[in-house]
Tab-separated table of C-alpha atoms in Angstrom:
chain	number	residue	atom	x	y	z
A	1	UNK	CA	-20.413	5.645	-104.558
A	2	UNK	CA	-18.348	3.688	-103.664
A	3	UNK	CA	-15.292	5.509	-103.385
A	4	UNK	CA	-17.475	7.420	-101.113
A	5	UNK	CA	-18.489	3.946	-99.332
A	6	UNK	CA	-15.005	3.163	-98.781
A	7	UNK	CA	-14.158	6.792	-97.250
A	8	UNK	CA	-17.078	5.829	-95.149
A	9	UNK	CA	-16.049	3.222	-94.070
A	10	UNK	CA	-12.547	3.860	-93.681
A	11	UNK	CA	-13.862	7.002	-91.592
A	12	UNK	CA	-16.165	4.253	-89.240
A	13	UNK	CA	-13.467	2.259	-88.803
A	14	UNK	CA	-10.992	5.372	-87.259
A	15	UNK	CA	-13.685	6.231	-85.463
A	16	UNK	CA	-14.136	2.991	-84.218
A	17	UNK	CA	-10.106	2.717	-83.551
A	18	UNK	CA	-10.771	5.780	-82.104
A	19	UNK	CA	-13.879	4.624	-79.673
A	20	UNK	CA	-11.218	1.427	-78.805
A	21	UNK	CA	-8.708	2.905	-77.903
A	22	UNK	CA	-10.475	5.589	-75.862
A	23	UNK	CA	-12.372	2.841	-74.225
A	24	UNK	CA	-8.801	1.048	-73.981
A	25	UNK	CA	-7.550	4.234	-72.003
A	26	UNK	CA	-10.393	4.634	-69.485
A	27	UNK	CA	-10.428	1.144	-68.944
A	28	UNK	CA	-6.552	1.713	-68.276
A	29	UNK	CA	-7.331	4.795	-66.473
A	30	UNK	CA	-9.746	2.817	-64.174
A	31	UNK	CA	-7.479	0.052	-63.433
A	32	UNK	CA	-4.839	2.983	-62.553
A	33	UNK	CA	-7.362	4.177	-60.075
A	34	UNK	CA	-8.659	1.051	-59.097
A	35	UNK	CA	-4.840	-0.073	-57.864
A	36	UNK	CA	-4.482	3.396	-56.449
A	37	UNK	CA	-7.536	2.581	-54.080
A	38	UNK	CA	-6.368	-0.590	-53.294
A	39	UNK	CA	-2.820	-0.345	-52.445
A	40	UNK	CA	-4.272	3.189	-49.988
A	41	UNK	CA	-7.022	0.397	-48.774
A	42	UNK	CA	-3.856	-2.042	-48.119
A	43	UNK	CA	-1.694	0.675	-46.626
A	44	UNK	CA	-4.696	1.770	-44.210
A	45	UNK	CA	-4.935	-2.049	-42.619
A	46	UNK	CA	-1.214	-2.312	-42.425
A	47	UNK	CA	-1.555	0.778	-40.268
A	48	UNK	CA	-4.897	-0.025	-38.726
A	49	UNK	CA	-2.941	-3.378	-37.800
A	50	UNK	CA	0.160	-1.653	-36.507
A	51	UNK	CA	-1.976	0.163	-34.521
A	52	UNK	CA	-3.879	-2.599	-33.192
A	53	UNK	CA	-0.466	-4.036	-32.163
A	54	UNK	CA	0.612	-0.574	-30.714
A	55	UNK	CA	-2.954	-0.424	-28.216
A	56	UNK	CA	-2.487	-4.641	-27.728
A	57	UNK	CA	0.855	-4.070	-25.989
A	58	UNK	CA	-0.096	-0.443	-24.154
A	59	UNK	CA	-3.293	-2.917	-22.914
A	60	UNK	CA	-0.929	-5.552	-21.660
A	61	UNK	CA	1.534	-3.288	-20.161
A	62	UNK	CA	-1.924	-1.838	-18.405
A	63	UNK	CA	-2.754	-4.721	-17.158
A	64	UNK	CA	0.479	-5.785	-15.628
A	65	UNK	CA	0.672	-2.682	-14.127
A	66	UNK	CA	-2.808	-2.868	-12.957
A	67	UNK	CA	-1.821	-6.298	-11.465
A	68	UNK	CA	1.508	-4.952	-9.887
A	69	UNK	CA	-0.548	-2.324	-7.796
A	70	UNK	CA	-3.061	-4.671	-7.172
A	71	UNK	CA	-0.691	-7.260	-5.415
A	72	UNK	CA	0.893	-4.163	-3.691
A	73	UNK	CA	-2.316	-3.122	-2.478
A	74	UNK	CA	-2.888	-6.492	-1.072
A	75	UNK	CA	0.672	-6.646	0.276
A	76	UNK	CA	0.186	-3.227	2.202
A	77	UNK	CA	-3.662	-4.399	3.124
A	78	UNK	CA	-2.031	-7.526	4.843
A	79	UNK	CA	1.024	-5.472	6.607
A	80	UNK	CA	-1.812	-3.324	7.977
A	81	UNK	CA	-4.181	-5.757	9.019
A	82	UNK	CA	-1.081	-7.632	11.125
A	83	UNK	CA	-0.012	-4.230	12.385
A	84	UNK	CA	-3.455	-3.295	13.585
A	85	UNK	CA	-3.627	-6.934	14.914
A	86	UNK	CA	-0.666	-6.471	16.884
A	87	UNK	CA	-1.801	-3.490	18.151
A	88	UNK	CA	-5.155	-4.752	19.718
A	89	UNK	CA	-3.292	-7.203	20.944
A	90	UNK	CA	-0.670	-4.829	22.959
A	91	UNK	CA	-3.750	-2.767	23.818
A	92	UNK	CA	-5.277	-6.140	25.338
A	93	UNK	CA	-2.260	-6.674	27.101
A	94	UNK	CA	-2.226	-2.871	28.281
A	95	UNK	CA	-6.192	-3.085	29.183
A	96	UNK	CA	-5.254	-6.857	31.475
A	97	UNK	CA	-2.403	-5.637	33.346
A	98	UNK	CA	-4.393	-1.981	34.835
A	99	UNK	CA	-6.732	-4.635	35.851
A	100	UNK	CA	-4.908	-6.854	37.473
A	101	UNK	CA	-2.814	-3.499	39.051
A	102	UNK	CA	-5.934	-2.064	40.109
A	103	UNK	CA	-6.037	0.124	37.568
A	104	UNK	CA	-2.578	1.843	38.453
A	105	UNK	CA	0.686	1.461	36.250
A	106	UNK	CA	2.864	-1.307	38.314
A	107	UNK	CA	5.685	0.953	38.937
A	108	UNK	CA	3.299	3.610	40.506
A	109	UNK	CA	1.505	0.692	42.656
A	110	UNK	CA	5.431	-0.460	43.232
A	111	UNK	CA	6.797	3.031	44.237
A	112	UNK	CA	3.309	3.240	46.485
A	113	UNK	CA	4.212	0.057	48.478
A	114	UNK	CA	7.864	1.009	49.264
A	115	UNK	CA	6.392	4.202	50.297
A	116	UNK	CA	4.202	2.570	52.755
A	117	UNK	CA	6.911	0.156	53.531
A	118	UNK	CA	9.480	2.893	54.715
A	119	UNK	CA	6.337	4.693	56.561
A	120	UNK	CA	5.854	1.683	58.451
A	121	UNK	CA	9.343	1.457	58.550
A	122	UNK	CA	9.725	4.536	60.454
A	123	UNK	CA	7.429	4.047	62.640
A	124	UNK	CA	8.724	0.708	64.025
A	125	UNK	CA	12.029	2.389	64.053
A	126	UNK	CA	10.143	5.089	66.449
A	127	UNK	CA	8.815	2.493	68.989
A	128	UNK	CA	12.196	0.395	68.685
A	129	UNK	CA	13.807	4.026	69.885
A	130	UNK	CA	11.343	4.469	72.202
A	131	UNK	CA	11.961	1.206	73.763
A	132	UNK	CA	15.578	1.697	74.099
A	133	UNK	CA	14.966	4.771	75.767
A	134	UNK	CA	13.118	3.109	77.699
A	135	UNK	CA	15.419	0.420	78.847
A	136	UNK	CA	18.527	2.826	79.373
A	137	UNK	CA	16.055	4.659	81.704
A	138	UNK	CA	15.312	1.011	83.234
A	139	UNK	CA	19.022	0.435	83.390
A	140	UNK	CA	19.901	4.070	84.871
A	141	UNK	CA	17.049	3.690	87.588
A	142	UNK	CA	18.513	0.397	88.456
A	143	UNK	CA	21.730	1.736	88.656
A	144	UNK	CA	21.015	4.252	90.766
A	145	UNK	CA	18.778	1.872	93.081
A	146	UNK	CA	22.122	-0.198	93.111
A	147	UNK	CA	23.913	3.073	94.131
A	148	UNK	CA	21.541	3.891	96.813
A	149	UNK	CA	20.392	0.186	98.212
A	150	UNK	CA	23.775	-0.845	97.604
A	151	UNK	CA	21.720	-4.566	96.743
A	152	UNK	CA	21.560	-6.177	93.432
């Protein structure tokens, strides 16, 4: 029996050279897998992070712009806001001079006095006609006094 013990155990130990290096492969096999998971876990940060970089510099580019139209927002606020100032201002100046023109645009209250002025004009130019007419009548009448009297 014991040629038979030592086929036996010849036979146990294969099989446990066998079990080894079975166990030897899977445990090979699993550290394959294992490094296959973590160089994909690695490469999926690297990305994740490259991405995160990527969206970091879209946000800052965002908020410059956002900034940029901001400041030209308050640039065109401020233009307005002067202009509009301006404006009221002119219209102030519009509103003071109708009052102090009596509500009439100068140049009409202007072109209303000269027309009085030649009316009045005319009229003085009438009685200054009259009154020469008047004193060649005189002056013929005396003449002819003169003519008739033959006295000064």
């Amino acid at each position: 029996m014991m040629a038979g013990g030592s086929v036996e155990g010849a036979a146990a130990d294969a099989a446990e050279r066998i079990a080894a290096s079975a166990e030897e492969e899977a445990m090979a096999a699993l550290q394959v897998e294992g490094r296959a998971v973590l160089q994909a876990y690695v490469e999926e940060a690297a990305q994740l992070r490259a991405e995160r970089g990527a969206l970091r510099g879209e946000l800052q580019a965002a908020v410059i712009g956002s900034r940029v139209a901001d400041q030209k927002m308050s640039d065109e606020s401020a233009r307005l806001r002067r202009e509009v100032a301006e404006l009221r201002a002119e219209a102030a100046a519009a509103k003071r001079t109708l009052r102090e023109t009596g509500g009439e645009n100068a140049s009409i209250k202007l072109q209303a006095e000269a027309e009085k002025a030649r009316e009045v004009q005319g009229g003085l130019q009438e009685r200054i006609d009259a009154l020469t007419a008047l004193k060649e009548r005189t002056t013929e009448l005396k003449e002819r006094e003169i003519e008739e009297t033959g006295s000064t």
